[in-house]
Backbone as a printed PyTorch tensor [residue, N CA C, xyz], in Angstrom:
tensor([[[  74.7130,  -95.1540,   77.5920],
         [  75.1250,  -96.5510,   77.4860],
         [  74.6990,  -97.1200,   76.1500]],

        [[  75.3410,  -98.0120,   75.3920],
         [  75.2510,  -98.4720,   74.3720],
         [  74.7410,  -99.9000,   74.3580]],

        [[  73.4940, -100.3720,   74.0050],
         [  73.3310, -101.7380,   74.4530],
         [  74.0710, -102.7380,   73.7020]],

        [[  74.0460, -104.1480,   74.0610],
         [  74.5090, -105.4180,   73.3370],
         [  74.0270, -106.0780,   73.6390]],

        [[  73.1360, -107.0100,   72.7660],
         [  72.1190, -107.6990,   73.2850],
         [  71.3300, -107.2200,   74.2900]],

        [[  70.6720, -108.1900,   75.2610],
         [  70.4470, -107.9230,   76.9100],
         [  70.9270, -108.0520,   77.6220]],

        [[  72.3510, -108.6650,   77.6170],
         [  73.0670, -108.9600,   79.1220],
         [  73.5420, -108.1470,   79.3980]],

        [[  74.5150, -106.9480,   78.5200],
         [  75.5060, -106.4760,   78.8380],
         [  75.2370, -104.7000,   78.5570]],

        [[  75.9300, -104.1590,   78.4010],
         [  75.9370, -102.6190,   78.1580],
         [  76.9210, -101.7410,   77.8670]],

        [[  77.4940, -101.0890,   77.4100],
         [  78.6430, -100.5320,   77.1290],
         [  78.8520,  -99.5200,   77.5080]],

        [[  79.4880,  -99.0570,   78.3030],
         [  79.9530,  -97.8820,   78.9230],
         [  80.7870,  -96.8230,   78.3820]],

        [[  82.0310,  -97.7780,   77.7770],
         [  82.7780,  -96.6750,   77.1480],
         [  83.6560,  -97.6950,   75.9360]],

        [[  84.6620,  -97.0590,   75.0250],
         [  85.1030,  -98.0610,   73.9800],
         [  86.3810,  -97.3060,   73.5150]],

        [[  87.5810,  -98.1430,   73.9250],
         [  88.6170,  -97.2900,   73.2830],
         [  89.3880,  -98.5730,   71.9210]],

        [[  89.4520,  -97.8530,   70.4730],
         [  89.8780,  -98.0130,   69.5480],
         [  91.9730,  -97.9270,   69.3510]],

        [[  92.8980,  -99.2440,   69.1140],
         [  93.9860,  -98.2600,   68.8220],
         [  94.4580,  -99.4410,   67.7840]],

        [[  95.2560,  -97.9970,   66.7620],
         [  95.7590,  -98.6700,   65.4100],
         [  97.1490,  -99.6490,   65.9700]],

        [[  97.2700, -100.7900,   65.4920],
         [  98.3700, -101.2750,   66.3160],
         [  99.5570, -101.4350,   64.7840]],

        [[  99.1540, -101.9030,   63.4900],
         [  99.7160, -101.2620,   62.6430],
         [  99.3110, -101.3610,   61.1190]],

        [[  99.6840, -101.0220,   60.2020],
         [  98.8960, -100.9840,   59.0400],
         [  97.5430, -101.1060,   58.8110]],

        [[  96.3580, -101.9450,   58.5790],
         [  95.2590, -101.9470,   58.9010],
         [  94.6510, -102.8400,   59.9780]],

        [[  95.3330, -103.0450,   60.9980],
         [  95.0250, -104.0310,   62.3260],
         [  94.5780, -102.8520,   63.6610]],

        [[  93.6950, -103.0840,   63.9960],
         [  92.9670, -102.5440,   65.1770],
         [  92.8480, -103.3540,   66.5080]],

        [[  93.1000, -102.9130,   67.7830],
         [  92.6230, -103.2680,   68.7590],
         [  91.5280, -102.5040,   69.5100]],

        [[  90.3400, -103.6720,   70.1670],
         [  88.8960, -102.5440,   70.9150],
         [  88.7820, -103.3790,   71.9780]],

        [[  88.8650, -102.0510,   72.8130],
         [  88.7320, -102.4240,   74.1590],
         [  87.2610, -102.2850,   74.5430]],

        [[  86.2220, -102.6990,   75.1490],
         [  84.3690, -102.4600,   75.4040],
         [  84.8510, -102.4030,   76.7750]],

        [[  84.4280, -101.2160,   77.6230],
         [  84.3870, -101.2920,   79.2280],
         [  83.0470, -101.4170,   79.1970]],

        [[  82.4850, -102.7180,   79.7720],
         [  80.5320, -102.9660,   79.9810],
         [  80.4400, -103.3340,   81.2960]],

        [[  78.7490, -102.9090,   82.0170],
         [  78.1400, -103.1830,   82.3880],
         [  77.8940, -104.7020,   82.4550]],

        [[  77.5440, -105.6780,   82.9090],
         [  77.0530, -107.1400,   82.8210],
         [  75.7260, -107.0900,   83.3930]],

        [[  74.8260, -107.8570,   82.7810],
         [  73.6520, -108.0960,   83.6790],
         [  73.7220, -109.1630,   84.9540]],

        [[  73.4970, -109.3500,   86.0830],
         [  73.6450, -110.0390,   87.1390],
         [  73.0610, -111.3820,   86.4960]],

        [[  73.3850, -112.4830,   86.9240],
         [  73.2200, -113.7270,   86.4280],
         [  73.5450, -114.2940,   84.7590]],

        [[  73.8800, -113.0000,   84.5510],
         [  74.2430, -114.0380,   82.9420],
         [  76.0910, -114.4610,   82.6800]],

        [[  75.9270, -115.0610,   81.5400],
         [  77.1900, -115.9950,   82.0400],
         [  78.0020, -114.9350,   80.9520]],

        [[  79.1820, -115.1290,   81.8480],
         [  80.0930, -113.9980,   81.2140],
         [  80.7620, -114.4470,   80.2410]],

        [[  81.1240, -115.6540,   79.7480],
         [  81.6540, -116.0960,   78.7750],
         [  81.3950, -116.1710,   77.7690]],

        [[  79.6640, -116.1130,   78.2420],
         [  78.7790, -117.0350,   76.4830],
         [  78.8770, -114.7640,   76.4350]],

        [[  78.4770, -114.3380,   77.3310],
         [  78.2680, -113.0090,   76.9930],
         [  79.1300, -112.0640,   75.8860]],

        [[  80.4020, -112.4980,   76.8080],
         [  81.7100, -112.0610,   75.9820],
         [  82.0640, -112.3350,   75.0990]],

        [[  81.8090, -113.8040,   75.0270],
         [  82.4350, -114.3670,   73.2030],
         [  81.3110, -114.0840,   72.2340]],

        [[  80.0820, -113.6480,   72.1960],
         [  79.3090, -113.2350,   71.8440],
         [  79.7540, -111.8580,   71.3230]],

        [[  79.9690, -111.3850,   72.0980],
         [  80.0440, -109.6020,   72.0460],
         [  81.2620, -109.5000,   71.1070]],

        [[  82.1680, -110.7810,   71.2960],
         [  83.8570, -110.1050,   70.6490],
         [  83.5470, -110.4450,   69.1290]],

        [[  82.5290, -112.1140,   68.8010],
         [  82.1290, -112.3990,   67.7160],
         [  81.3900, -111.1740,   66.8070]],

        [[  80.8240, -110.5310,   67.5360],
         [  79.8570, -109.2250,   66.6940],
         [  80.5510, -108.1350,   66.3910]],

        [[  81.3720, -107.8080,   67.1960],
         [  82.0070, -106.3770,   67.4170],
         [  82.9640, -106.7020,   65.9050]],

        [[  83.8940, -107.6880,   65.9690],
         [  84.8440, -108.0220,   64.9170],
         [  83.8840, -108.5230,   63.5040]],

        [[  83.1410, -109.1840,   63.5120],
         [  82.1810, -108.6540,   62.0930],
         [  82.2440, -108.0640,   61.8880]],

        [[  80.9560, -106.8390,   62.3030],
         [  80.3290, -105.7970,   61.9840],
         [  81.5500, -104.5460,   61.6740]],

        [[  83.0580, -104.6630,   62.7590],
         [  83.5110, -103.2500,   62.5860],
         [  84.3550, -103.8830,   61.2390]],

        [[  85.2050, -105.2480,   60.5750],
         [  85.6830, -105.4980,   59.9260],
         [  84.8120, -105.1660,   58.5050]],

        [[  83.4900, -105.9040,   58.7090],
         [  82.9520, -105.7160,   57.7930],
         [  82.6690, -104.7250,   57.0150]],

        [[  82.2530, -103.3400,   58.1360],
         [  81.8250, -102.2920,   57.3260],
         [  83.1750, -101.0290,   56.8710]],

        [[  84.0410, -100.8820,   57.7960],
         [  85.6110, -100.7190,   57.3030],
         [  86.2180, -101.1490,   56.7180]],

        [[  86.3600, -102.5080,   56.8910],
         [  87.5410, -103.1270,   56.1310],
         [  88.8840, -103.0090,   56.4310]],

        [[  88.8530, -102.9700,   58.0730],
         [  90.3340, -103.1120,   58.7780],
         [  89.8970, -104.5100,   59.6340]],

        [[  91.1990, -105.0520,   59.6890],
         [  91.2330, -106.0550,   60.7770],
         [  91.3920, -105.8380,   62.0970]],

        [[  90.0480, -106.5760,   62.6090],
         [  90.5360, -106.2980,   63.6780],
         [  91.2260, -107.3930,   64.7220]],

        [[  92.3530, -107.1140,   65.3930],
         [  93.4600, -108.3850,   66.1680],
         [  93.2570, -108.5260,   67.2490]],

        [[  91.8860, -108.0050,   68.1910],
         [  91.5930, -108.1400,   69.6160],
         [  90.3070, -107.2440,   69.7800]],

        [[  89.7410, -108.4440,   70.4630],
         [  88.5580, -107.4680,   70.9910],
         [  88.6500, -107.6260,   72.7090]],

        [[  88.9820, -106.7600,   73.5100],
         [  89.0780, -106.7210,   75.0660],
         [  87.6420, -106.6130,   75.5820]],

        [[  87.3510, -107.4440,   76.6680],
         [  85.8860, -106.9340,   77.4470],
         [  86.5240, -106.4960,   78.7180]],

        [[  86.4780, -105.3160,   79.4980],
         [  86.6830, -104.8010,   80.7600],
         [  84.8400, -104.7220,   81.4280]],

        [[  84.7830, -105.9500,   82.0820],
         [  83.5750, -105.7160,   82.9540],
         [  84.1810, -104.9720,   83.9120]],

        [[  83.2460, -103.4960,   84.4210],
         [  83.2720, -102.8320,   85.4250],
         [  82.2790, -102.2640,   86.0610]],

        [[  81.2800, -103.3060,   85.9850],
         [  80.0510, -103.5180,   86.9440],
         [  78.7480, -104.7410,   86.8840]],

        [[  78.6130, -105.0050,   87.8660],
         [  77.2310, -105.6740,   87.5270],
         [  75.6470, -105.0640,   87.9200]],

        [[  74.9010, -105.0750,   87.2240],
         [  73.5830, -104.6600,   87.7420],
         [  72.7840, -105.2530,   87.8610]],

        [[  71.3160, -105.4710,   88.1650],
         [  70.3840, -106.1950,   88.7790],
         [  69.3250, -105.9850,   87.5530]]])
C-alpha cells in the first residue's frame, strides 16, 4: 500500500494517455474510518496533479478516487 497523508492509502493506480500530453489517474484507496472524504479526496487530487505535472511535465485532465474500503 502506498500511503497519502493519514487518512487514506493506495491500493492500486491506473495511468491512461488520453491524448498528446494529457493524462488521466485513477487512485483505488483505502479510507480511514471517520475522515471526511471530500477534504480527503480533494486533497489527494490537489497533490497527485502537482507533483506528477510537475516532475513530467504532462498534464494531467483528471484525477479519479475509487474508494474500495474503509478501515478502522
Amino acid at each position: 500500500y502506498g500511503l497519502v497523508g493519514s487518512e487514506m492509502c493506495i491500493r492500486d493506480r491506473k495511468v491512461t494517455c488520453v491524448e498528446g500530453d494529457q493524462i488521466d489517474i485513477d487512485l483505488f484507496v483505502t479510507i480511514i474510518y471517520g475522515a471526511s472524504l471530500t477534504a480527503v479526496a480533494e486533497n489527494a487530487i490537489g497533490n497527485v496533479r502537482y507533483r506528477v505535472e510537475d516532475m513530467t511535465g504532462l498534464k494531467v485532465r483528471n484525477v479519479n478516487i475509487h474508494v474500495e474500503g474503509v478501515r478502522a
